[in-house]
Amino acid sequence: MCSFLLTISAQDPSQEKVIKSNNYIKSRGPNHTNIVNFEYKGKKINAIHNLLDISGSCIVQPLFKDLRHLLLFNGEIYSTANNYPDTLNLYEKFKKNLLINFLKESRGEFAICSLDLKKNTLSLYSDLIGTKPLFYGFSENIICISSYEFPLDI
């Protein structure tokens, strides 16, 4: 189990509030926490991922290697034929605009949040059964997406 939290806001929520919200879900991924904060076109973006490292092959998230595509992933894809880590595979598909088709053909349990800054798009994906839940909430100044419901009250 892992957990993630993404906030996009016109006004920067205090780091104290973001950390406090993350504390609700940190136990779902106690081995490593990574936080990415940045501003883009006047929007304040906070992305947090908490990793539970079961396999020993840790992929630190959020993935934001090219400063355009941001990906948060919780889950497992069962139908991949290679030994390439799910998270990196998903990130490459996302960058090539192939993620939707890949997920339609995949089996697994997952919650995914992808943000394409150039296209100005935010996409949310969950497995058909909702094994890995995905929650979102918004108010006048903030959008909040999380793999668990608790931190949505920023």
PDB file of N, CA, C and O in Angstrom, residues 79-119:
ATOM      1  N   SER A  79      -0.830  -7.240 -15.816  1.00  0.00           N
ATOM      2  CA  SER A  79      -0.768  -7.739 -17.188  1.00  0.00           C
ATOM      3  C   SER A  79       0.463  -7.295 -17.972  1.00  0.00           C
ATOM      4  O   SER A  79       0.505  -7.462 -19.177  1.00  0.00           O
ATOM      5  N   THR A  80       1.459  -6.728 -17.326  1.00  0.00           N
ATOM      6  CA  THR A  80       2.667  -6.354 -18.055  1.00  0.00           C
ATOM      7  C   THR A  80       3.553  -7.576 -18.233  1.00  0.00           C
ATOM      8  O   THR A  80       3.782  -8.340 -17.301  1.00  0.00           O
ATOM      9  N   ALA A  81       4.066  -7.736 -19.445  1.00  0.00           N
ATOM     10  CA  ALA A  81       4.836  -8.929 -19.780  1.00  0.00           C
ATOM     11  C   ALA A  81       6.307  -8.808 -19.396  1.00  0.00           C
ATOM     12  O   ALA A  81       6.997  -9.801 -19.305  1.00  0.00           O
ATOM     13  N   ASN A  82       6.782  -7.605 -19.171  1.00  0.00           N
ATOM     14  CA  ASN A  82       8.216  -7.453 -18.883  1.00  0.00           C
ATOM     15  C   ASN A  82       8.444  -7.202 -17.395  1.00  0.00           C
ATOM     16  O   ASN A  82       7.507  -7.106 -16.617  1.00  0.00           O
ATOM     17  N   ASN A  83       9.678  -7.097 -17.025  1.00  0.00           N
ATOM     18  CA  ASN A  83      10.026  -6.846 -15.631  1.00  0.00           C
ATOM     19  C   ASN A  83      10.262  -5.369 -15.360  1.00  0.00           C
ATOM     20  O   ASN A  83      10.830  -5.019 -14.337  1.00  0.00           O
ATOM     21  N   TYR A  84       9.844  -4.523 -16.267  1.00  0.00           N
ATOM     22  CA  TYR A  84       9.980  -3.090 -16.116  1.00  0.00           C
ATOM     23  C   TYR A  84       9.018  -2.630 -15.022  1.00  0.00           C
ATOM     24  O   TYR A  84       7.842  -3.014 -15.033  1.00  0.00           O
ATOM     25  N   PRO A  85       9.466  -1.845 -14.050  1.00  0.00           N
ATOM     26  CA  PRO A  85       8.569  -1.439 -12.956  1.00  0.00           C
ATOM     27  C   PRO A  85       7.309  -0.726 -13.456  1.00  0.00           C
ATOM     28  O   PRO A  85       7.373   0.075 -14.395  1.00  0.00           O
ATOM     29  N   ASP A  86       6.174  -1.064 -12.836  1.00  0.00           N
ATOM     30  CA  ASP A  86       4.884  -0.490 -13.234  1.00  0.00           C
ATOM     31  C   ASP A  86       4.925   1.027 -13.316  1.00  0.00           C
ATOM     32  O   ASP A  86       4.430   1.624 -14.274  1.00  0.00           O
ATOM     33  N   THR A  87       5.494   1.657 -12.310  1.00  0.00           N
ATOM     34  CA  THR A  87       5.476   3.112 -12.238  1.00  0.00           C
ATOM     35  C   THR A  87       6.217   3.731 -13.422  1.00  0.00           C
ATOM     36  O   THR A  87       5.719   4.665 -14.051  1.00  0.00           O
ATOM     37  N   LEU A  88       7.386   3.220 -13.735  1.00  0.00           N
ATOM     38  CA  LEU A  88       8.145   3.757 -14.868  1.00  0.00           C
ATOM     39  C   LEU A  88       7.454   3.461 -16.191  1.00  0.00           C
ATOM     40  O   LEU A  88       7.443   4.302 -17.098  1.00  0.00           O
ATOM     41  N   ASN A  89       6.864   2.288 -16.308  1.00  0.00           N
ATOM     42  CA  ASN A  89       6.115   1.927 -17.500  1.00  0.00           C
ATOM     43  C   ASN A  89       4.945   2.895 -17.712  1.00  0.00           C
ATOM     44  O   ASN A  89       4.727   3.406 -18.812  1.00  0.00           O
ATOM     45  N   LEU A  90       4.197   3.159 -16.653  1.00  0.00           N
ATOM     46  CA  LEU A  90       3.067   4.090 -16.733  1.00  0.00           C
ATOM     47  C   LEU A  90       3.533   5.498 -17.106  1.00  0.00           C
ATOM     48  O   LEU A  90       2.892   6.175 -17.909  1.00  0.00           O
ATOM     49  N   TYR A  91       4.629   5.922 -16.525  1.00  0.00           N
ATOM     50  CA  TYR A  91       5.151   7.261 -16.809  1.00  0.00           C
ATOM     51  C   TYR A  91       5.539   7.394 -18.292  1.00  0.00           C
ATOM     52  O   TYR A  91       5.221   8.399 -18.939  1.00  0.00           O
ATOM     53  N   GLU A  92       6.181   6.377 -18.843  1.00  0.00           N
ATOM     54  CA  GLU A  92       6.556   6.411 -20.264  1.00  0.00           C
ATOM     55  C   GLU A  92       5.315   6.425 -21.153  1.00  0.00           C
ATOM     56  O   GLU A  92       5.265   7.151 -22.149  1.00  0.00           O
ATOM     57  N   LYS A  93       4.310   5.635 -20.815  1.00  0.00           N
ATOM     58  CA  LYS A  93       3.048   5.635 -21.577  1.00  0.00           C
ATOM     59  C   LYS A  93       2.377   7.007 -21.496  1.00  0.00           C
ATOM     60  O   LYS A  93       1.853   7.517 -22.492  1.00  0.00           O
ATOM     61  N   PHE A  94       2.388   7.624 -20.331  1.00  0.00           N
ATOM     62  CA  PHE A  94       1.798   8.943 -20.122  1.00  0.00           C
ATOM     63  C   PHE A  94       2.487   9.981 -21.001  1.00  0.00           C
ATOM     64  O   PHE A  94       1.843  10.764 -21.696  1.00  0.00           O
ATOM     65  N   LYS A  95       3.808   9.982 -21.000  1.00  0.00           N
ATOM     66  CA  LYS A  95       4.564  10.957 -21.793  1.00  0.00           C
ATOM     67  C   LYS A  95       4.303  10.798 -23.297  1.00  0.00           C
ATOM     68  O   LYS A  95       4.342  11.772 -24.038  1.00  0.00           O
ATOM     69  N   LYS A  96       3.997   9.578 -23.734  1.00  0.00           N
ATOM     70  CA  LYS A  96       3.748   9.321 -25.162  1.00  0.00           C
ATOM     71  C   LYS A  96       2.258   9.382 -25.506  1.00  0.00           C
ATOM     72  O   LYS A  96       1.861   9.000 -26.600  1.00  0.00           O
ATOM     73  N   ASN A  97       1.435   9.819 -24.556  1.00  0.00           N
ATOM     74  CA  ASN A  97      -0.011   9.930 -24.739  1.00  0.00           C
ATOM     75  C   ASN A  97      -0.663   8.563 -25.017  1.00  0.00           C
ATOM     76  O   ASN A  97      -1.615   8.465 -25.773  1.00  0.00           O
ATOM     77  N   LEU A  98      -0.133   7.514 -24.400  1.00  0.00           N
ATOM     78  CA  LEU A  98      -0.639   6.151 -24.594  1.00  0.00           C
ATOM     79  C   LEU A  98      -1.240   5.559 -23.320  1.00  0.00           C
ATOM     80  O   LEU A  98      -1.602   4.387 -23.301  1.00  0.00           O
ATOM     81  N   LEU A  99      -1.345   6.347 -22.273  1.00  0.00           N
ATOM     82  CA  LEU A  99      -1.752   5.809 -20.973  1.00  0.00           C
ATOM     83  C   LEU A  99      -3.177   5.272 -20.981  1.00  0.00           C
ATOM     84  O   LEU A  99      -3.435   4.184 -20.471  1.00  0.00           O
ATOM     85  N   ILE A 100      -4.111   5.995 -21.567  1.00  0.00           N
ATOM     86  CA  ILE A 100      -5.517   5.554 -21.549  1.00  0.00           C
ATOM     87  C   ILE A 100      -5.664   4.207 -22.238  1.00  0.00           C
ATOM     88  O   ILE A 100      -6.289   3.287 -21.696  1.00  0.00           O
ATOM     89  N   ASN A 101      -5.099   4.071 -23.433  1.00  0.00           N
ATOM     90  CA  ASN A 101      -5.210   2.793 -24.154  1.00  0.00           C
ATOM     91  C   ASN A 101      -4.522   1.665 -23.397  1.00  0.00           C
ATOM     92  O   ASN A 101      -5.021   0.540 -23.353  1.00  0.00           O
ATOM     93  N   PHE A 102      -3.375   1.966 -22.798  1.00  0.00           N
ATOM     94  CA  PHE A 102      -2.670   0.954 -22.020  1.00  0.00           C
ATOM     95  C   PHE A 102      -3.531   0.474 -20.851  1.00  0.00           C
ATOM     96  O   PHE A 102      -3.643  -0.735 -20.602  1.00  0.00           O
ATOM     97  N   LEU A 103      -4.153   1.397 -20.140  1.00  0.00           N
ATOM     98  CA  LEU A 103      -4.974   1.015 -18.984  1.00  0.00           C
ATOM     99  C   LEU A 103      -6.225   0.243 -19.403  1.00  0.00           C
ATOM    100  O   LEU A 103      -6.672  -0.647 -18.672  1.00  0.00           O
ATOM    101  N   LYS A 104      -6.792   0.566 -20.556  1.00  0.00           N
ATOM    102  CA  LYS A 104      -7.966  -0.169 -21.041  1.00  0.00           C
ATOM    103  C   LYS A 104      -7.649  -1.638 -21.266  1.00  0.00           C
ATOM    104  O   LYS A 104      -8.504  -2.496 -21.121  1.00  0.00           O
ATOM    105  N   GLU A 105      -6.406  -1.919 -21.650  1.00  0.00           N
ATOM    106  CA  GLU A 105      -6.002  -3.285 -21.952  1.00  0.00           C
ATOM    107  C   GLU A 105      -5.333  -3.984 -20.772  1.00  0.00           C
ATOM    108  O   GLU A 105      -4.967  -5.155 -20.873  1.00  0.00           O
ATOM    109  N   SER A 106      -5.170  -3.285 -19.665  1.00  0.00           N
ATOM    110  CA  SER A 106      -4.433  -3.825 -18.518  1.00  0.00           C
ATOM    111  C   SER A 106      -5.361  -4.411 -17.471  1.00  0.00           C
ATOM    112  O   SER A 106      -6.522  -4.031 -17.362  1.00  0.00           O
ATOM    113  N   ARG A 107      -4.795  -5.318 -16.703  1.00  0.00           N
ATOM    114  CA  ARG A 107      -5.472  -5.839 -15.520  1.00  0.00           C
ATOM    115  C   ARG A 107      -4.648  -5.414 -14.323  1.00  0.00           C
ATOM    116  O   ARG A 107      -3.426  -5.357 -14.381  1.00  0.00           O
ATOM    117  N   GLY A 108      -5.328  -5.122 -13.248  1.00  0.00           N
ATOM    118  CA  GLY A 108      -4.614  -4.731 -12.049  1.00  0.00           C
ATOM    119  C   GLY A 108      -5.505  -3.931 -11.128  1.00  0.00           C
ATOM    120  O   GLY A 108      -6.697  -3.774 -11.352  1.00  0.00           O
ATOM    121  N   GLU A 109      -4.893  -3.459 -10.073  1.00  0.00           N
ATOM    122  CA  GLU A 109      -5.585  -2.588  -9.125  1.00  0.00           C
ATOM    123  C   GLU A 109      -4.734  -1.336  -8.994  1.00  0.00           C
ATOM    124  O   GLU A 109      -3.542  -1.401  -8.730  1.00  0.00           O
ATOM    125  N   PHE A 110      -5.365  -0.184  -9.214  1.00  0.00           N
ATOM    126  CA  PHE A 110      -4.576   1.033  -9.270  1.00  0.00           C
ATOM    127  C   PHE A 110      -5.423   2.286  -9.070  1.00  0.00           C
ATOM    128  O   PHE A 110      -6.624   2.288  -9.313  1.00  0.00           O
ATOM    129  N   ALA A 111      -4.754   3.299  -8.604  1.00  0.00           N
ATOM    130  CA  ALA A 111      -5.264   4.673  -8.579  1.00  0.00           C
ATOM    131  C   ALA A 111      -4.123   5.511  -9.139  1.00  0.00           C
ATOM    132  O   ALA A 111      -2.985   5.412  -8.692  1.00  0.00           O
ATOM    133  N   ILE A 112      -4.432   6.317 -10.147  1.00  0.00           N
ATOM    134  CA  ILE A 112      -3.411   7.094 -10.841  1.00  0.00           C
ATOM    135  C   ILE A 112      -3.897   8.524 -11.005  1.00  0.00           C
ATOM    136  O   ILE A 112      -5.054   8.763 -11.331  1.00  0.00           O
ATOM    137  N   CYS A 113      -2.974   9.440 -10.793  1.00  0.00           N
ATOM    138  CA  CYS A 113      -3.235  10.862 -11.022  1.00  0.00           C
ATOM    139  C   CYS A 113      -2.132  11.360 -11.952  1.00  0.00           C
ATOM    140  O   CYS A 113      -0.948  11.192 -11.656  1.00  0.00           O
ATOM    141  N   SER A 114      -2.514  11.942 -13.088  1.00  0.00           N
ATOM    142  CA  SER A 114      -1.521  12.462 -14.021  1.00  0.00           C
ATOM    143  C   SER A 114      -1.840  13.926 -14.340  1.00  0.00           C
ATOM    144  O   SER A 114      -2.991  14.298 -14.518  1.00  0.00           O
ATOM    145  N   LEU A 115      -0.795  14.714 -14.395  1.00  0.00           N
ATOM    146  CA  LEU A 115      -0.916  16.146 -14.668  1.00  0.00           C
ATOM    147  C   LEU A 115       0.038  16.484 -15.804  1.00  0.00           C
ATOM    148  O   LEU A 115       1.240  16.256 -15.696  1.00  0.00           O
ATOM    149  N   ASP A 116      -0.511  16.994 -16.908  1.00  0.00           N
ATOM    150  CA  ASP A 116       0.291  17.422 -18.053  1.00  0.00           C
ATOM    151  C   ASP A 116       0.250  18.945 -18.073  1.00  0.00           C
ATOM    152  O   ASP A 116      -0.782  19.546 -18.379  1.00  0.00           O
ATOM    153  N   LEU A 117       1.369  19.561 -17.731  1.00  0.00           N
ATOM    154  CA  LEU A 117       1.402  21.014 -17.611  1.00  0.00           C
ATOM    155  C   LEU A 117       1.286  21.722 -18.958  1.00  0.00           C
ATOM    156  O   LEU A 117       0.671  22.779 -19.050  1.00  0.00           O
ATOM    157  N   LYS A 118       1.863  21.153 -19.996  1.00  0.00           N
ATOM    158  CA  LYS A 118       1.805  21.792 -21.311  1.00  0.00           C
ATOM    159  C   LYS A 118       0.378  21.780 -21.864  1.00  0.00           C
ATOM    160  O   LYS A 118      -0.093  22.763 -22.420  1.00  0.00           O
ATOM    161  N   LYS A 119      -0.304  20.639 -21.702  1.00  0.00           N
ATOM    162  CA  LYS A 119      -1.690  20.520 -22.177  1.00  0.00           C
ATOM    163  C   LYS A 119      -2.700  21.074 -21.178  1.00  0.00           C
ATOM    164  O   LYS A 119      -3.889  21.168 -21.486  1.00  0.00           O
TER     165      LYS A 119
END
